[in-house]
Amino acid sequence: MSQLFSNANKQVFMAPLNLDHPILIQVLGICSALAVTAQLEPAIVMGLSVTVITAFSNVIISLIRKTIPNRIRIIIQLVVVAALVTIVSMILKAFAYDVSVKLSVYVGLIITNCILMGRLEAFAMMNGPWESFLDGVGNGLGYAYILVIIGAVREFFGAGTLLGITIIPQSAYDAGYVNNGMMTMPAMAMILLGCVIWAHRAINKEGTK
């Protein structure tokens, strides 16, 4: 049990949450981070979906890595990811159809997410199932919390709500407060992401050199 949670394994899990973050440091997977963050709910669902798919695709590829011919390894990885994406998409349509509609084609495009393919190629193909699972969960959660931050800021200032619940009181609007329509535009998502990357690198200046 102690070996499962060794310092090395803790580092595998923690690194993608900060100093080896897939978005803030490696600048991967930013397309969907910009596309689905106009509201908090789809941002949360997208983040959780990527986390589940990254974790389990890592485990599957790690389990079969020694049997995969090198010349077709990318094809095998894509098949595994596509199968998991299809399962997640069907679950969303069955139990969270409204969110599924908001996410539109972006759930399907998880197949081409750079974070997934990068972790499969760089980590799962060379490590055991448990380490690969931790790496997948860490990278997925790292991706997810950035979506949550940007989605929360955009929805709060753009619509005055969080998860569809009104946060800014009517008295503020009566006093002249107006929602910032720019927050609903994709360009603002890019600006906010840039600010988060800048802040993260400023705080972790020594660790990111």
JSON list of C-alpha atoms in Angstrom, two decimals:
[
{"chain": "A", "resi": 1, "resn": "MET", "atom": "CA", "xyz": [0.00, 0.00, 0.00]},
{"chain": "A", "resi": 2, "resn": "SER", "atom": "CA", "xyz": [2.82, 2.40, 0.89]},
{"chain": "A", "resi": 3, "resn": "GLN", "atom": "CA", "xyz": [4.40, 1.74, -2.49]},
{"chain": "A", "resi": 4, "resn": "LEU", "atom": "CA", "xyz": [1.18, 2.77, -4.26]},
{"chain": "A", "resi": 5, "resn": "PHE", "atom": "CA", "xyz": [1.40, 6.17, -2.61]},
{"chain": "A", "resi": 6, "resn": "SER", "atom": "CA", "xyz": [5.16, 6.57, -2.70]},
{"chain": "A", "resi": 7, "resn": "ASN", "atom": "CA", "xyz": [6.79, 9.96, -3.15]},
{"chain": "A", "resi": 8, "resn": "ALA", "atom": "CA", "xyz": [7.41, 9.19, -6.79]},
{"chain": "A", "resi": 9, "resn": "ASN", "atom": "CA", "xyz": [3.74, 8.41, -7.38]},
{"chain": "A", "resi": 10, "resn": "LYS", "atom": "CA", "xyz": [2.68, 11.51, -5.48]},
{"chain": "A", "resi": 11, "resn": "GLN", "atom": "CA", "xyz": [4.91, 13.55, -7.75]},
{"chain": "A", "resi": 12, "resn": "VAL", "atom": "CA", "xyz": [3.36, 11.92, -10.82]},
{"chain": "A", "resi": 13, "resn": "PHE", "atom": "CA", "xyz": [-0.07, 13.01, -9.58]},
{"chain": "A", "resi": 14, "resn": "MET", "atom": "CA", "xyz": [0.87, 16.47, -8.29]},
{"chain": "A", "resi": 15, "resn": "ALA", "atom": "CA", "xyz": [3.16, 17.72, -11.07]},
{"chain": "A", "resi": 16, "resn": "PRO", "atom": "CA", "xyz": [0.34, 18.26, -13.64]},
{"chain": "A", "resi": 17, "resn": "LEU", "atom": "CA", "xyz": [-1.57, 20.30, -11.07]},
{"chain": "A", "resi": 18, "resn": "ASN", "atom": "CA", "xyz": [1.16, 22.93, -10.86]},
{"chain": "A", "resi": 19, "resn": "LEU", "atom": "CA", "xyz": [4.71, 22.89, -12.21]},
{"chain": "A", "resi": 20, "resn": "ASP", "atom": "CA", "xyz": [4.00, 20.59, -15.18]},
{"chain": "A", "resi": 21, "resn": "HIS", "atom": "CA", "xyz": [0.47, 21.80, -15.85]},
{"chain": "A", "resi": 22, "resn": "PRO", "atom": "CA", "xyz": [-0.87, 20.72, -19.28]},
{"chain": "A", "resi": 23, "resn": "ILE", "atom": "CA", "xyz": [-2.41, 24.14, -20.06]},
{"chain": "A", "resi": 24, "resn": "LEU", "atom": "CA", "xyz": [-0.40, 26.63, -18.01]},
{"chain": "A", "resi": 25, "resn": "ILE", "atom": "CA", "xyz": [3.05, 25.18, -18.71]},
{"chain": "A", "resi": 26, "resn": "GLN", "atom": "CA", "xyz": [2.77, 22.91, -21.74]},
{"chain": "A", "resi": 27, "resn": "VAL", "atom": "CA", "xyz": [0.02, 25.03, -23.40]},
{"chain": "A", "resi": 28, "resn": "LEU", "atom": "CA", "xyz": [-1.93, 21.95, -24.54]},
{"chain": "A", "resi": 29, "resn": "GLY", "atom": "CA", "xyz": [-5.68, 21.51, -24.92]},
{"chain": "A", "resi": 30, "resn": "ILE", "atom": "CA", "xyz": [-6.46, 25.23, -25.00]},
{"chain": "A", "resi": 31, "resn": "CYS", "atom": "CA", "xyz": [-8.97, 25.02, -27.88]},
{"chain": "A", "resi": 32, "resn": "SER", "atom": "CA", "xyz": [-11.68, 23.35, -25.80]},
{"chain": "A", "resi": 33, "resn": "ALA", "atom": "CA", "xyz": [-10.64, 25.43, -22.78]},
{"chain": "A", "resi": 34, "resn": "LEU", "atom": "CA", "xyz": [-11.65, 28.51, -24.78]},
{"chain": "A", "resi": 35, "resn": "ALA", "atom": "CA", "xyz": [-14.71, 27.01, -26.46]},
{"chain": "A", "resi": 36, "resn": "VAL", "atom": "CA", "xyz": [-16.72, 25.57, -23.53]},
{"chain": "A", "resi": 37, "resn": "THR", "atom": "CA", "xyz": [-16.10, 28.10, -20.76]},
{"chain": "A", "resi": 38, "resn": "ALA", "atom": "CA", "xyz": [-18.84, 30.67, -21.43]},
{"chain": "A", "resi": 39, "resn": "GLN", "atom": "CA", "xyz": [-20.76, 28.99, -18.58]},
{"chain": "A", "resi": 40, "resn": "LEU", "atom": "CA", "xyz": [-19.61, 27.08, -15.52]},
{"chain": "A", "resi": 41, "resn": "GLU", "atom": "CA", "xyz": [-21.73, 23.94, -15.92]},
{"chain": "A", "resi": 42, "resn": "PRO", "atom": "CA", "xyz": [-20.39, 22.80, -19.33]},
{"chain": "A", "resi": 43, "resn": "ALA", "atom": "CA", "xyz": [-16.87, 23.71, -18.15]},
{"chain": "A", "resi": 44, "resn": "ILE", "atom": "CA", "xyz": [-17.22, 21.36, -15.16]},
{"chain": "A", "resi": 45, "resn": "VAL", "atom": "CA", "xyz": [-18.68, 18.55, -17.24]},
{"chain": "A", "resi": 46, "resn": "MET", "atom": "CA", "xyz": [-16.00, 18.92, -19.91]},
{"chain": "A", "resi": 47, "resn": "GLY", "atom": "CA", "xyz": [-13.25, 18.90, -17.29]},
{"chain": "A", "resi": 48, "resn": "LEU", "atom": "CA", "xyz": [-14.62, 15.77, -15.61]},
{"chain": "A", "resi": 49, "resn": "SER", "atom": "CA", "xyz": [-15.08, 14.05, -18.98]},
{"chain": "A", "resi": 50, "resn": "VAL", "atom": "CA", "xyz": [-11.48, 14.69, -19.98]},
{"chain": "A", "resi": 51, "resn": "THR", "atom": "CA", "xyz": [-10.28, 13.52, -16.54]},
{"chain": "A", "resi": 52, "resn": "VAL", "atom": "CA", "xyz": [-12.15, 10.21, -16.80]},
{"chain": "A", "resi": 53, "resn": "ILE", "atom": "CA", "xyz": [-11.09, 9.59, -20.39]},
{"chain": "A", "resi": 54, "resn": "THR", "atom": "CA", "xyz": [-7.44, 10.50, -19.75]},
{"chain": "A", "resi": 55, "resn": "ALA", "atom": "CA", "xyz": [-7.23, 8.28, -16.67]},
{"chain": "A", "resi": 56, "resn": "PHE", "atom": "CA", "xyz": [-8.79, 5.18, -18.20]},
{"chain": "A", "resi": 57, "resn": "SER", "atom": "CA", "xyz": [-7.16, 5.50, -21.61]},
{"chain": "A", "resi": 58, "resn": "ASN", "atom": "CA", "xyz": [-3.81, 5.75, -19.81]},
{"chain": "A", "resi": 59, "resn": "VAL", "atom": "CA", "xyz": [-4.57, 2.57, -17.87]},
{"chain": "A", "resi": 60, "resn": "ILE", "atom": "CA", "xyz": [-5.71, 0.62, -20.94]},
{"chain": "A", "resi": 61, "resn": "ILE", "atom": "CA", "xyz": [-2.71, 1.63, -23.05]},
{"chain": "A", "resi": 62, "resn": "SER", "atom": "CA", "xyz": [-0.36, 0.89, -20.16]},
{"chain": "A", "resi": 63, "resn": "LEU", "atom": "CA", "xyz": [-1.83, -2.61, -19.78]},
{"chain": "A", "resi": 64, "resn": "ILE", "atom": "CA", "xyz": [-1.40, -3.48, -23.47]},
{"chain": "A", "resi": 65, "resn": "ARG", "atom": "CA", "xyz": [1.69, -1.39, -24.24]},
{"chain": "A", "resi": 66, "resn": "LYS", "atom": "CA", "xyz": [4.02, -4.38, -24.62]},
{"chain": "A", "resi": 67, "resn": "THR", "atom": "CA", "xyz": [1.76, -5.97, -27.23]},
{"chain": "A", "resi": 68, "resn": "ILE", "atom": "CA", "xyz": [1.28, -2.86, -29.41]},
{"chain": "A", "resi": 69, "resn": "PRO", "atom": "CA", "xyz": [3.39, -2.84, -32.60]},
{"chain": "A", "resi": 70, "resn": "ASN", "atom": "CA", "xyz": [5.37, 0.37, -32.68]},
{"chain": "A", "resi": 71, "resn": "ARG", "atom": "CA", "xyz": [4.32, 1.37, -36.19]},
{"chain": "A", "resi": 72, "resn": "ILE", "atom": "CA", "xyz": [0.58, 1.35, -35.38]},
{"chain": "A", "resi": 73, "resn": "ARG", "atom": "CA", "xyz": [0.71, 2.57, -31.78]},
{"chain": "A", "resi": 74, "resn": "ILE", "atom": "CA", "xyz": [-0.93, 5.94, -32.60]},
{"chain": "A", "resi": 75, "resn": "ILE", "atom": "CA", "xyz": [-3.83, 4.16, -34.31]},
{"chain": "A", "resi": 76, "resn": "ILE", "atom": "CA", "xyz": [-4.32, 1.90, -31.28]},
{"chain": "A", "resi": 77, "resn": "GLN", "atom": "CA", "xyz": [-4.26, 4.89, -28.97]},
{"chain": "A", "resi": 78, "resn": "LEU", "atom": "CA", "xyz": [-6.86, 6.69, -31.07]},
{"chain": "A", "resi": 79, "resn": "VAL", "atom": "CA", "xyz": [-9.14, 3.63, -31.09]},
{"chain": "A", "resi": 80, "resn": "VAL", "atom": "CA", "xyz": [-8.98, 3.36, -27.28]},
{"chain": "A", "resi": 81, "resn": "VAL", "atom": "CA", "xyz": [-9.66, 7.09, -26.80]},
{"chain": "A", "resi": 82, "resn": "ALA", "atom": "CA", "xyz": [-12.46, 7.07, -29.40]},
{"chain": "A", "resi": 83, "resn": "ALA", "atom": "CA", "xyz": [-14.19, 4.17, -27.63]},
{"chain": "A", "resi": 84, "resn": "LEU", "atom": "CA", "xyz": [-14.05, 5.96, -24.27]},
{"chain": "A", "resi": 85, "resn": "VAL", "atom": "CA", "xyz": [-15.20, 9.26, -25.77]},
{"chain": "A", "resi": 86, "resn": "THR", "atom": "CA", "xyz": [-18.17, 7.49, -27.37]},
{"chain": "A", "resi": 87, "resn": "ILE", "atom": "CA", "xyz": [-19.14, 5.96, -24.02]},
{"chain": "A", "resi": 88, "resn": "VAL", "atom": "CA", "xyz": [-18.87, 9.30, -22.20]},
{"chain": "A", "resi": 89, "resn": "SER", "atom": "CA", "xyz": [-20.84, 11.07, -24.95]},
{"chain": "A", "resi": 90, "resn": "MET", "atom": "CA", "xyz": [-23.66, 8.52, -24.73]},
{"chain": "A", "resi": 91, "resn": "ILE", "atom": "CA", "xyz": [-23.77, 8.82, -20.93]},
{"chain": "A", "resi": 92, "resn": "LEU", "atom": "CA", "xyz": [-24.01, 12.61, -21.19]},
{"chain": "A", "resi": 93, "resn": "LYS", "atom": "CA", "xyz": [-26.82, 12.38, -23.74]},
{"chain": "A", "resi": 94, "resn": "ALA", "atom": "CA", "xyz": [-28.69, 9.94, -21.49]},
{"chain": "A", "resi": 95, "resn": "PHE", "atom": "CA", "xyz": [-28.29, 11.72, -18.15]},
{"chain": "A", "resi": 96, "resn": "ALA", "atom": "CA", "xyz": [-27.31, 15.34, -18.92]},
{"chain": "A", "resi": 97, "resn": "TYR", "atom": "CA", "xyz": [-28.76, 16.07, -22.33]},
{"chain": "A", "resi": 98, "resn": "ASP", "atom": "CA", "xyz": [-28.91, 19.85, -21.94]},
{"chain": "A", "resi": 99, "resn": "VAL", "atom": "CA", "xyz": [-25.22, 19.99, -21.06]},
{"chain": "A", "resi": 100, "resn": "SER", "atom": "CA", "xyz": [-24.46, 17.63, -23.91]},
{"chain": "A", "resi": 101, "resn": "VAL", "atom": "CA", "xyz": [-26.14, 20.07, -26.30]},
{"chain": "A", "resi": 102, "resn": "LYS", "atom": "CA", "xyz": [-24.13, 22.99, -24.87]},
{"chain": "A", "resi": 103, "resn": "LEU", "atom": "CA", "xyz": [-20.89, 21.07, -25.35]},
{"chain": "A", "resi": 104, "resn": "SER", "atom": "CA", "xyz": [-21.93, 20.31, -28.92]},
{"chain": "A", "resi": 105, "resn": "VAL", "atom": "CA", "xyz": [-19.12, 18.73, -30.95]},
{"chain": "A", "resi": 106, "resn": "TYR", "atom": "CA", "xyz": [-16.45, 19.41, -28.34]},
{"chain": "A", "resi": 107, "resn": "VAL", "atom": "CA", "xyz": [-17.01, 16.12, -26.51]},
{"chain": "A", "resi": 108, "resn": "GLY", "atom": "CA", "xyz": [-16.26, 14.26, -29.72]},
{"chain": "A", "resi": 109, "resn": "LEU", "atom": "CA", "xyz": [-13.19, 16.41, -30.27]},
{"chain": "A", "resi": 110, "resn": "ILE", "atom": "CA", "xyz": [-11.71, 15.09, -27.02]},
{"chain": "A", "resi": 111, "resn": "ILE", "atom": "CA", "xyz": [-10.37, 12.36, -29.30]},
{"chain": "A", "resi": 112, "resn": "THR", "atom": "CA", "xyz": [-7.88, 14.85, -30.74]},
{"chain": "A", "resi": 113, "resn": "ASN", "atom": "CA", "xyz": [-7.10, 16.59, -27.44]},
{"chain": "A", "resi": 114, "resn": "CYS", "atom": "CA", "xyz": [-3.33, 17.11, -27.27]},
{"chain": "A", "resi": 115, "resn": "ILE", "atom": "CA", "xyz": [-3.27, 16.33, -23.55]},
{"chain": "A", "resi": 116, "resn": "LEU", "atom": "CA", "xyz": [-4.69, 12.83, -24.06]},
{"chain": "A", "resi": 117, "resn": "MET", "atom": "CA", "xyz": [-2.44, 11.84, -26.93]},
{"chain": "A", "resi": 118, "resn": "GLY", "atom": "CA", "xyz": [0.56, 13.43, -25.25]},
{"chain": "A", "resi": 119, "resn": "ARG", "atom": "CA", "xyz": [0.12, 11.48, -22.02]},
{"chain": "A", "resi": 120, "resn": "LEU", "atom": "CA", "xyz": [-0.50, 8.21, -23.83]},
{"chain": "A", "resi": 121, "resn": "GLU", "atom": "CA", "xyz": [2.62, 8.59, -25.93]},
{"chain": "A", "resi": 122, "resn": "ALA", "atom": "CA", "xyz": [4.91, 10.15, -23.32]},
{"chain": "A", "resi": 123, "resn": "PHE", "atom": "CA", "xyz": [3.80, 8.31, -20.17]},
{"chain": "A", "resi": 124, "resn": "ALA", "atom": "CA", "xyz": [1.39, 5.38, -20.53]},
{"chain": "A", "resi": 125, "resn": "MET", "atom": "CA", "xyz": [3.53, 3.67, -23.18]},
{"chain": "A", "resi": 126, "resn": "MET", "atom": "CA", "xyz": [6.46, 3.57, -20.74]},
{"chain": "A", "resi": 127, "resn": "ASN", "atom": "CA", "xyz": [4.91, 3.11, -17.28]},
{"chain": "A", "resi": 128, "resn": "GLY", "atom": "CA", "xyz": [2.71, 0.75, -15.29]},
{"chain": "A", "resi": 129, "resn": "PRO", "atom": "CA", "xyz": [-1.11, 0.98, -14.96]},
{"chain": "A", "resi": 130, "resn": "TRP", "atom": "CA", "xyz": [-1.18, 2.60, -11.50]},
{"chain": "A", "resi": 131, "resn": "GLU", "atom": "CA", "xyz": [1.34, 5.29, -12.36]},
{"chain": "A", "resi": 132, "resn": "SER", "atom": "CA", "xyz": [-0.48, 5.89, -15.65]},
{"chain": "A", "resi": 133, "resn": "PHE", "atom": "CA", "xyz": [-3.80, 6.20, -13.82]},
{"chain": "A", "resi": 134, "resn": "LEU", "atom": "CA", "xyz": [-2.34, 8.80, -11.44]},
{"chain": "A", "resi": 135, "resn": "ASP", "atom": "CA", "xyz": [-0.81, 10.68, -14.36]},
{"chain": "A", "resi": 136, "resn": "GLY", "atom": "CA", "xyz": [-4.14, 10.67, -16.21]},
{"chain": "A", "resi": 137, "resn": "VAL", "atom": "CA", "xyz": [-6.12, 11.87, -13.20]},
{"chain": "A", "resi": 138, "resn": "GLY", "atom": "CA", "xyz": [-3.55, 14.56, -12.40]},
{"chain": "A", "resi": 139, "resn": "ASN", "atom": "CA", "xyz": [-3.50, 15.93, -15.95]},
{"chain": "A", "resi": 140, "resn": "GLY", "atom": "CA", "xyz": [-7.29, 15.73, -16.21]},
{"chain": "A", "resi": 141, "resn": "LEU", "atom": "CA", "xyz": [-7.84, 17.60, -12.96]},
{"chain": "A", "resi": 142, "resn": "GLY", "atom": "CA", "xyz": [-5.20, 20.15, -13.92]},
{"chain": "A", "resi": 143, "resn": "TYR", "atom": "CA", "xyz": [-7.08, 20.77, -17.15]},
{"chain": "A", "resi": 144, "resn": "ALA", "atom": "CA", "xyz": [-10.44, 20.79, -15.35]},
{"chain": "A", "resi": 145, "resn": "TYR", "atom": "CA", "xyz": [-9.69, 23.41, -12.71]},
{"chain": "A", "resi": 146, "resn": "ILE", "atom": "CA", "xyz": [-8.57, 25.90, -15.35]},
{"chain": "A", "resi": 147, "resn": "LEU", "atom": "CA", "xyz": [-11.87, 25.41, -17.18]},
{"chain": "A", "resi": 148, "resn": "VAL", "atom": "CA", "xyz": [-13.74, 25.90, -13.90]},
{"chain": "A", "resi": 149, "resn": "ILE", "atom": "CA", "xyz": [-11.89, 29.13, -13.08]},
{"chain": "A", "resi": 150, "resn": "ILE", "atom": "CA", "xyz": [-12.43, 30.65, -16.52]},
{"chain": "A", "resi": 151, "resn": "GLY", "atom": "CA", "xyz": [-16.01, 29.39, -16.75]},
{"chain": "A", "resi": 152, "resn": "ALA", "atom": "CA", "xyz": [-16.89, 30.82, -13.33]},
{"chain": "A", "resi": 153, "resn": "VAL", "atom": "CA", "xyz": [-15.41, 34.25, -14.11]},
{"chain": "A", "resi": 154, "resn": "ARG", "atom": "CA", "xyz": [-17.05, 34.46, -17.54]},
{"chain": "A", "resi": 155, "resn": "GLU", "atom": "CA", "xyz": [-20.49, 33.40, -16.32]},
{"chain": "A", "resi": 156, "resn": "PHE", "atom": "CA", "xyz": [-20.38, 35.59, -13.22]},
{"chain": "A", "resi": 157, "resn": "PHE", "atom": "CA", "xyz": [-19.41, 38.79, -14.99]},
{"chain": "A", "resi": 158, "resn": "GLY", "atom": "CA", "xyz": [-21.15, 37.97, -18.26]},
{"chain": "A", "resi": 159, "resn": "ALA", "atom": "CA", "xyz": [-24.51, 36.87, -16.90]},
{"chain": "A", "resi": 160, "resn": "GLY", "atom": "CA", "xyz": [-24.44, 37.53, -13.16]},
{"chain": "A", "resi": 161, "resn": "THR", "atom": "CA", "xyz": [-25.01, 33.83, -12.44]},
{"chain": "A", "resi": 162, "resn": "LEU", "atom": "CA", "xyz": [-23.12, 30.69, -11.43]},
{"chain": "A", "resi": 163, "resn": "LEU", "atom": "CA", "xyz": [-24.48, 27.31, -12.52]},
{"chain": "A", "resi": 164, "resn": "GLY", "atom": "CA", "xyz": [-27.55, 29.20, -13.69]},
{"chain": "A", "resi": 165, "resn": "ILE", "atom": "CA", "xyz": [-28.23, 30.59, -10.20]},
{"chain": "A", "resi": 166, "resn": "THR", "atom": "CA", "xyz": [-28.46, 34.38, -9.98]},
{"chain": "A", "resi": 167, "resn": "ILE", "atom": "CA", "xyz": [-25.64, 35.73, -7.82]},
{"chain": "A", "resi": 168, "resn": "ILE", "atom": "CA", "xyz": [-25.71, 39.47, -8.44]},
{"chain": "A", "resi": 169, "resn": "PRO", "atom": "CA", "xyz": [-28.80, 40.86, -6.70]},
{"chain": "A", "resi": 170, "resn": "GLN", "atom": "CA", "xyz": [-31.48, 42.78, -8.58]},
{"chain": "A", "resi": 171, "resn": "SER", "atom": "CA", "xyz": [-30.67, 45.85, -6.48]},
{"chain": "A", "resi": 172, "resn": "ALA", "atom": "CA", "xyz": [-27.27, 46.05, -8.19]},
{"chain": "A", "resi": 173, "resn": "TYR", "atom": "CA", "xyz": [-28.95, 46.15, -11.60]},
{"chain": "A", "resi": 174, "resn": "ASP", "atom": "CA", "xyz": [-31.44, 48.74, -10.33]},
{"chain": "A", "resi": 175, "resn": "ALA", "atom": "CA", "xyz": [-28.47, 50.85, -9.25]},
{"chain": "A", "resi": 176, "resn": "GLY", "atom": "CA", "xyz": [-27.04, 50.74, -12.77]},
{"chain": "A", "resi": 177, "resn": "TYR", "atom": "CA", "xyz": [-24.88, 47.62, -12.87]},
{"chain": "A", "resi": 178, "resn": "VAL", "atom": "CA", "xyz": [-24.75, 46.01, -16.33]},
{"chain": "A", "resi": 179, "resn": "ASN", "atom": "CA", "xyz": [-23.48, 42.53, -17.21]},
{"chain": "A", "resi": 180, "resn": "ASN", "atom": "CA", "xyz": [-20.27, 42.56, -19.24]},
{"chain": "A", "resi": 181, "resn": "GLY", "atom": "CA", "xyz": [-21.27, 41.16, -22.63]},
{"chain": "A", "resi": 182, "resn": "MET", "atom": "CA", "xyz": [-17.62, 40.81, -23.64]},
{"chain": "A", "resi": 183, "resn": "MET", "atom": "CA", "xyz": [-17.26, 37.95, -21.17]},
{"chain": "A", "resi": 184, "resn": "THR", "atom": "CA", "xyz": [-19.45, 35.77, -23.37]},
{"chain": "A", "resi": 185, "resn": "MET", "atom": "CA", "xyz": [-17.14, 36.25, -26.37]},
{"chain": "A", "resi": 186, "resn": "PRO", "atom": "CA", "xyz": [-14.36, 33.73, -27.20]},
{"chain": "A", "resi": 187, "resn": "ALA", "atom": "CA", "xyz": [-11.77, 36.53, -27.28]},
{"chain": "A", "resi": 188, "resn": "MET", "atom": "CA", "xyz": [-12.32, 37.18, -23.59]},
{"chain": "A", "resi": 189, "resn": "ALA", "atom": "CA", "xyz": [-11.68, 33.51, -22.83]},
{"chain": "A", "resi": 190, "resn": "MET", "atom": "CA", "xyz": [-8.28, 33.87, -24.50]},
{"chain": "A", "resi": 191, "resn": "ILE", "atom": "CA", "xyz": [-7.52, 37.03, -22.51]},
{"chain": "A", "resi": 192, "resn": "LEU", "atom": "CA", "xyz": [-8.53, 35.41, -19.21]},
{"chain": "A", "resi": 193, "resn": "LEU", "atom": "CA", "xyz": [-6.48, 32.30, -19.97]},
{"chain": "A", "resi": 194, "resn": "GLY", "atom": "CA", "xyz": [-3.51, 34.51, -20.77]},
{"chain": "A", "resi": 195, "resn": "CYS", "atom": "CA", "xyz": [-3.93, 36.27, -17.41]},
{"chain": "A", "resi": 196, "resn": "VAL", "atom": "CA", "xyz": [-4.09, 32.94, -15.56]},
{"chain": "A", "resi": 197, "resn": "ILE", "atom": "CA", "xyz": [-0.94, 31.70, -17.34]},
{"chain": "A", "resi": 198, "resn": "TRP", "atom": "CA", "xyz": [0.84, 34.96, -16.51]},
{"chain": "A", "resi": 199, "resn": "ALA", "atom": "CA", "xyz": [-0.18, 34.82, -12.84]},
{"chain": "A", "resi": 200, "resn": "HIS", "atom": "CA", "xyz": [0.80, 31.15, -12.51]},
{"chain": "A", "resi": 201, "resn": "ARG", "atom": "CA", "xyz": [4.22, 31.69, -14.04]},
{"chain": "A", "resi": 202, "resn": "ALA", "atom": "CA", "xyz": [4.81, 34.80, -11.94]},
{"chain": "A", "resi": 203, "resn": "ILE", "atom": "CA", "xyz": [3.97, 32.90, -8.74]},
{"chain": "A", "resi": 204, "resn": "ASN", "atom": "CA", "xyz": [6.04, 29.86, -9.76]},
{"chain": "A", "resi": 205, "resn": "LYS", "atom": "CA", "xyz": [8.86, 31.81, -11.40]},
{"chain": "A", "resi": 206, "resn": "GLU", "atom": "CA", "xyz": [11.66, 29.65, -10.01]},
{"chain": "A", "resi": 207, "resn": "GLY", "atom": "CA", "xyz": [9.91, 26.32, -10.62]},
{"chain": "A", "resi": 208, "resn": "THR", "atom": "CA", "xyz": [9.06, 27.00, -14.28]},
{"chain": "A", "resi": 209, "resn": "LYS", "atom": "CA", "xyz": [12.57, 27.98, -15.42]}
]
